[in-house]
Amino acid sequence: MNDTIRLLKNHRSIRKFKDVPVTGEQLSHILDAAQMASTSSNMQAYSVIGVTDPDKKALLAEYSRNEFVRDSAIFLVWCADLSRIQLACEMRGGNVNVPGTVEHLLVATVDTALAAQNAAIAAESMGLGIVYIGGIRNSPREVSDLLKLPRLMYPVFGMCVGVPDHQPGIKPRQPRAAVYHENEYSDEGVAEALAEYDETMRRYYLERTGGKRDATWTQEMEAKMRQPGRLHMRQFLHDRGFTLE
Ligand SMILES: Cc1cc2nc3c(=O)[nH]c(=O)nc-3n(C[C@H](O)[C@H](O)[C@H](O)COP(=O)(O)O)c2cc1C
């Protein structure tokens, strides 16, 4: 065990923030860490918009249906971005149009997530709290208009950052046997591991909600899969230049 691993194992999402700003120095460390993430072919295919304007944060809270977004000190909107690569092609004087292929969408989205997670760890290492907000994809057009995102760019998720005003319990993860396989995949023991996890999560929710929430992980996943959400994303991505061939 070392300090880095201790920090990683201490993660919990924070959804209540003190009315204290993130300093310029803290933000600079967060962005330095984000930019040092590995990136596919050095494409660095992401951009991040830091939102501190209270009116814009309020709109983003509404669009994402996550009320606490307005209380974050800064709301970082992490965007997959091929527009800089389009610019690079134009700077070379050719007439190459960046293809919005499935592969490019994956590259840009993975780059975005890796940078964001580096930022999250940097923030937590300075005592700040974070929570990712996939909820911005409830209203991706409104978010894109508000932030003036160009073509070949889309908002992947937001991230609230601020000084924590609560300390929720650490959420248990699945048993190792469900997740890790040696040399080849095997489904042996996975169902048993999930049954064990269901019991762990039931206890966790009961404790965290004072007995109000009696749910298991498999229950939650089944309910979630019955109603696939955000079916607007396909058309939205297409309209932004991710034609997905
Ligand atoms: C891409 C992504 C999107 C998320 N979106 C939301 C969100 O919109 N609202 C929210 O309250 N939490 C959101 N979360 C937080 C997850 O619910 C949380 O990470 C998960 O339940 C595990 O809990 P923990 O982070 O406290 O360990 C998101 C997490 C990720 C990685």
Short mmCIF file of C-alpha atoms and ligand atoms in Angstrom, two decimals:
data_model
loop_
_atom_site.label_atom_id
_atom_site.label_comp_id
_atom_site.label_asym_id
_atom_site.label_seq_id
_atom_site.Cartn_x
_atom_site.Cartn_y
_atom_site.Cartn_z
CA MET A 1 0.00 0.00 0.00
CA ASN A 2 1.24 3.49 -0.82
CA ASP A 3 -0.36 6.95 -0.74
CA THR A 4 -1.55 6.77 -4.36
CA ILE A 5 -3.31 3.44 -3.91
CA ARG A 6 -4.71 4.58 -0.56
CA LEU A 7 -6.18 7.65 -2.32
CA LEU A 8 -7.69 5.55 -5.14
CA LYS A 9 -9.28 3.15 -2.65
CA ASN A 10 -10.77 6.04 -0.71
CA HIS A 11 -12.87 7.36 -3.61
CA ARG A 12 -16.52 8.17 -3.16
CA SER A 13 -18.66 10.52 -5.26
CA ILE A 14 -19.42 13.85 -3.57
CA ARG A 15 -22.81 15.50 -4.12
CA LYS A 16 -22.77 18.21 -1.41
CA PHE A 17 -20.28 21.05 -1.62
CA LYS A 18 -19.18 23.89 0.65
CA ASP A 19 -19.50 27.41 -0.74
CA VAL A 20 -15.73 27.62 -1.24
CA PRO A 21 -14.07 28.22 -4.62
CA VAL A 22 -11.50 25.96 -6.26
CA THR A 23 -8.35 28.11 -6.46
CA GLY A 24 -6.59 28.91 -9.70
CA GLU A 25 -3.61 26.89 -8.48
CA GLN A 26 -5.78 23.85 -7.71
CA LEU A 27 -7.43 24.07 -11.13
CA SER A 28 -4.04 24.34 -12.79
CA HIS A 29 -2.84 21.13 -11.05
CA ILE A 30 -6.08 19.38 -12.04
CA LEU A 31 -5.67 20.35 -15.71
CA ASP A 32 -1.93 19.49 -15.74
CA ALA A 33 -2.79 16.02 -14.43
CA ALA A 34 -5.59 15.62 -16.99
CA GLN A 35 -3.32 16.59 -19.85
CA MET A 36 -0.69 14.02 -18.82
CA ALA A 37 -3.07 11.09 -19.30
CA SER A 38 -2.16 8.64 -22.03
CA THR A 39 -3.83 9.53 -25.30
CA SER A 40 -4.39 7.45 -28.42
CA SER A 41 -1.67 8.27 -31.03
CA ASN A 42 -1.10 11.54 -29.14
CA MET A 43 -4.36 12.81 -30.67
CA GLN A 44 -5.43 14.53 -27.40
CA ALA A 45 -8.95 14.41 -28.80
CA TYR A 46 -10.81 16.18 -25.99
CA SER A 47 -11.53 19.63 -24.60
CA VAL A 48 -12.82 20.66 -21.21
CA ILE A 49 -15.01 23.64 -20.39
CA GLY A 50 -14.80 24.93 -16.80
CA VAL A 51 -18.10 26.51 -15.80
CA THR A 52 -18.16 28.83 -12.78
CA ASP A 53 -20.86 31.26 -13.98
CA PRO A 54 -23.78 30.66 -11.55
CA ASP A 55 -26.44 31.14 -14.27
CA LYS A 56 -24.78 28.63 -16.56
CA LYS A 57 -24.29 26.16 -13.69
CA ALA A 58 -28.01 26.52 -12.87
CA LEU A 59 -28.92 25.74 -16.48
CA LEU A 60 -26.56 22.75 -16.53
CA ALA A 61 -28.15 21.51 -13.28
CA GLU A 62 -31.55 21.73 -14.96
CA TYR A 63 -30.42 20.13 -18.25
CA SER A 64 -28.72 17.25 -16.42
CA ARG A 65 -31.47 16.83 -13.80
CA ASN A 66 -28.84 16.86 -11.06
CA GLU A 67 -29.76 19.75 -8.76
CA PHE A 68 -26.43 19.76 -6.89
CA VAL A 69 -24.51 20.74 -10.06
CA ARG A 70 -25.32 24.36 -9.16
CA ASP A 71 -23.51 23.99 -5.80
CA SER A 72 -20.22 22.74 -7.26
CA ALA A 73 -17.39 25.28 -7.15
CA ILE A 74 -16.59 24.50 -10.76
CA PHE A 75 -18.42 22.26 -13.20
CA LEU A 76 -16.06 20.71 -15.73
CA VAL A 77 -17.69 19.62 -18.97
CA TRP A 78 -15.53 16.97 -20.62
CA CYS A 79 -15.96 16.88 -24.39
CA ALA A 80 -14.74 14.46 -27.02
CA ASP A 81 -13.22 16.75 -29.61
CA LEU A 82 -12.02 16.08 -33.14
CA SER A 83 -12.34 19.75 -34.14
CA ARG A 84 -8.68 20.48 -33.30
CA ILE A 85 -7.65 17.60 -35.53
CA GLN A 86 -9.78 19.10 -38.32
CA LEU A 87 -7.96 22.39 -37.71
CA ALA A 88 -4.59 20.57 -37.84
CA CYS A 89 -5.54 19.13 -41.25
CA GLU A 90 -6.55 22.59 -42.48
CA MET A 91 -3.26 24.05 -41.20
CA ARG A 92 -1.45 21.57 -43.45
CA GLY A 93 -3.27 23.15 -46.37
CA GLY A 94 -4.91 19.95 -47.61
CA ASN A 95 -8.60 19.30 -47.95
CA VAL A 96 -8.86 16.36 -45.55
CA ASN A 97 -12.16 16.15 -43.71
CA VAL A 98 -11.90 14.28 -40.40
CA PRO A 99 -14.16 11.23 -40.74
CA GLY A 100 -16.57 10.84 -37.82
CA THR A 101 -16.11 7.07 -37.78
CA VAL A 102 -17.05 4.75 -34.92
CA GLU A 103 -13.31 4.30 -34.34
CA HIS A 104 -12.74 8.07 -34.07
CA LEU A 105 -15.70 8.37 -31.70
CA LEU A 106 -14.18 5.64 -29.52
CA VAL A 107 -10.73 7.22 -29.59
CA ALA A 108 -12.03 10.66 -28.65
CA THR A 109 -14.37 9.32 -25.96
CA VAL A 110 -11.67 7.13 -24.39
CA ASP A 111 -9.18 10.03 -24.45
CA THR A 112 -11.77 12.22 -22.73
CA ALA A 113 -12.46 9.66 -20.01
CA LEU A 114 -8.77 9.04 -19.29
CA ALA A 115 -8.05 12.76 -18.97
CA ALA A 116 -11.11 13.24 -16.75
CA GLN A 117 -10.16 10.41 -14.42
CA ASN A 118 -6.64 11.84 -14.03
CA ALA A 119 -8.30 15.15 -13.15
CA ALA A 120 -10.56 13.42 -10.63
CA ILE A 121 -7.60 11.80 -8.87
CA ALA A 122 -5.65 15.07 -8.83
CA ALA A 123 -8.66 16.87 -7.33
CA GLU A 124 -9.15 14.19 -4.66
CA SER A 125 -5.44 14.26 -3.82
CA MET A 126 -5.90 17.93 -2.85
CA GLY A 127 -8.88 17.16 -0.59
CA LEU A 128 -11.50 18.19 -3.16
CA GLY A 129 -14.53 16.05 -4.01
CA ILE A 130 -15.91 15.15 -7.42
CA VAL A 131 -18.85 13.45 -9.06
CA TYR A 132 -19.21 12.65 -12.73
CA ILE A 133 -22.44 13.80 -14.36
CA GLY A 134 -23.52 11.67 -17.31
CA GLY A 135 -26.85 13.45 -16.84
CA ILE A 136 -25.70 16.18 -19.25
CA ARG A 137 -26.47 13.67 -22.02
CA ASN A 138 -30.16 14.05 -21.08
CA SER A 139 -30.04 17.34 -23.00
CA PRO A 140 -26.91 17.16 -25.17
CA ARG A 141 -28.13 19.76 -27.72
CA GLU A 142 -28.94 22.34 -25.05
CA VAL A 143 -25.57 21.73 -23.36
CA SER A 144 -23.73 22.04 -26.69
CA ASP A 145 -25.55 25.29 -27.55
CA LEU A 146 -24.96 26.79 -24.10
CA LEU A 147 -21.23 26.06 -24.29
CA LYS A 148 -20.97 26.96 -28.00
CA LEU A 149 -19.45 23.61 -28.93
CA PRO A 150 -18.45 23.34 -32.61
CA ARG A 151 -19.05 20.42 -34.97
CA LEU A 152 -16.96 17.28 -34.30
CA MET A 153 -17.25 17.86 -30.56
CA TYR A 154 -19.74 16.42 -28.08
CA PRO A 155 -20.17 16.63 -24.30
CA VAL A 156 -19.38 13.18 -22.83
CA PHE A 157 -20.02 13.96 -19.16
CA GLY A 158 -19.71 16.73 -16.64
CA MET A 159 -17.84 16.68 -13.37
CA CYS A 160 -18.72 18.63 -10.23
CA VAL A 161 -15.62 19.70 -8.32
CA GLY A 162 -15.58 21.41 -4.94
CA VAL A 163 -14.83 21.20 -1.24
CA PRO A 164 -16.85 18.25 0.17
CA ASP A 165 -19.63 19.02 2.63
CA HIS A 166 -20.35 15.36 3.46
CA GLN A 167 -18.48 12.10 3.63
CA PRO A 168 -20.63 9.28 2.26
CA GLY A 169 -19.54 5.70 2.82
CA ILE A 170 -17.37 4.05 0.22
CA LYS A 171 -19.57 2.11 -2.24
CA PRO A 172 -18.58 -1.58 -2.37
CA ARG A 173 -17.46 -3.00 -5.71
CA GLN A 174 -18.04 -6.48 -7.14
CA PRO A 175 -15.94 -9.38 -5.83
CA ARG A 176 -12.67 -9.80 -7.71
CA ALA A 177 -13.89 -13.16 -9.11
CA ALA A 178 -16.56 -11.35 -11.13
CA VAL A 179 -14.12 -8.95 -12.72
CA TYR A 180 -10.67 -10.50 -13.09
CA HIS A 181 -9.76 -13.56 -15.17
CA GLU A 182 -6.38 -15.20 -15.51
CA ASN A 183 -5.12 -15.84 -19.04
CA GLU A 184 -8.61 -16.38 -20.46
CA TYR A 185 -12.17 -15.43 -19.70
CA SER A 186 -14.29 -17.88 -17.75
CA ASP A 187 -17.82 -17.36 -16.46
CA GLU A 188 -17.23 -19.91 -13.72
CA GLY A 189 -18.13 -18.43 -10.35
CA VAL A 190 -19.43 -15.14 -11.82
CA ALA A 191 -23.09 -15.73 -10.89
CA GLU A 192 -22.05 -16.70 -7.35
CA ALA A 193 -19.93 -13.57 -7.11
CA LEU A 194 -22.91 -11.44 -8.20
CA ALA A 195 -25.17 -13.13 -5.65
CA GLU A 196 -22.60 -12.29 -2.99
CA TYR A 197 -22.42 -8.71 -4.28
CA ASP A 198 -26.21 -8.41 -4.13
CA GLU A 199 -26.11 -9.11 -0.42
CA THR A 200 -23.25 -6.65 0.12
CA MET A 201 -25.16 -3.93 -1.77
CA ARG A 202 -28.42 -4.66 0.05
CA ARG A 203 -26.65 -4.14 3.38
CA TYR A 204 -24.89 -1.03 2.07
CA TYR A 205 -28.12 0.63 0.83
CA LEU A 206 -30.05 -0.28 3.99
CA GLU A 207 -27.33 1.25 6.13
CA ARG A 208 -26.87 4.35 3.95
CA THR A 209 -30.61 5.14 3.79
CA GLY A 210 -31.55 4.22 7.36
CA GLY A 211 -33.47 1.16 6.11
CA LYS A 212 -35.39 3.00 3.31
CA ARG A 213 -33.69 1.49 0.26
CA ASP A 214 -33.86 -2.28 0.01
CA ALA A 215 -32.33 -3.07 -3.38
CA THR A 216 -29.70 -5.27 -4.93
CA TRP A 217 -27.36 -4.71 -7.85
CA THR A 218 -28.93 -7.32 -10.16
CA GLN A 219 -32.37 -5.82 -9.43
CA GLU A 220 -31.12 -2.35 -10.32
CA MET A 221 -29.44 -3.51 -13.52
CA GLU A 222 -32.51 -5.38 -14.70
CA ALA A 223 -34.70 -2.34 -14.12
CA LYS A 224 -32.18 -0.14 -15.94
CA MET A 225 -31.97 -2.45 -18.96
CA ARG A 226 -35.76 -2.64 -19.30
CA GLN A 227 -35.77 1.06 -20.21
CA PRO A 228 -32.74 1.94 -22.30
CA GLY A 229 -32.23 5.68 -21.88
CA ARG A 230 -30.98 8.51 -24.08
CA LEU A 231 -31.92 6.97 -27.41
CA HIS A 232 -31.53 10.50 -28.82
CA MET A 233 -27.73 10.12 -28.65
CA ARG A 234 -27.40 8.36 -32.01
CA GLN A 235 -29.06 11.17 -33.99
CA PHE A 236 -27.35 13.81 -31.86
CA LEU A 237 -23.89 12.38 -32.54
CA HIS A 238 -24.68 12.06 -36.24
CA ASP A 239 -25.74 15.72 -36.40
CA ARG A 240 -22.45 16.77 -34.78
CA GLY A 241 -20.42 15.08 -37.49
CA PHE A 242 -19.99 11.66 -35.90
CA THR A 243 -21.49 9.84 -38.85
CA LEU A 244 -20.33 6.51 -37.43
CA GLU A 245 -19.33 4.66 -40.57
C1 LIG B 1 -19.53 8.49 -16.65
C2 LIG B 1 -20.24 8.63 -15.32
C3 LIG B 1 -21.43 9.31 -15.24
C4 LIG B 1 -22.08 9.51 -14.01
N1 LIG B 1 -23.22 10.26 -13.97
C5 LIG B 1 -23.78 10.56 -12.78
C6 LIG B 1 -24.89 11.46 -12.71
O1 LIG B 1 -25.39 11.96 -13.71
N2 LIG B 1 -25.40 11.74 -11.49
C7 LIG B 1 -24.87 11.22 -10.34
O2 LIG B 1 -25.36 11.55 -9.26
N3 LIG B 1 -23.81 10.37 -10.37
C8 LIG B 1 -23.24 10.03 -11.56
N4 LIG B 1 -22.14 9.20 -11.62
C9 LIG B 1 -21.57 8.69 -10.38
C10 LIG B 1 -21.84 7.19 -10.21
O3 LIG B 1 -23.17 6.99 -9.85
C11 LIG B 1 -20.87 6.65 -9.14
O4 LIG B 1 -19.54 6.82 -9.57
C12 LIG B 1 -21.12 5.15 -8.87
O5 LIG B 1 -22.40 4.93 -8.34
C13 LIG B 1 -20.09 4.61 -7.89
O6 LIG B 1 -20.13 5.35 -6.68
P1 LIG B 1 -18.82 6.08 -6.12
O7 LIG B 1 -18.28 6.99 -7.22
O8 LIG B 1 -19.29 6.88 -4.93
O9 LIG B 1 -17.84 5.03 -5.76
C14 LIG B 1 -21.52 8.96 -12.84
C15 LIG B 1 -20.32 8.23 -12.93
C16 LIG B 1 -19.69 8.06 -14.14
C17 LIG B 1 -18.38 7.31 -14.21
#
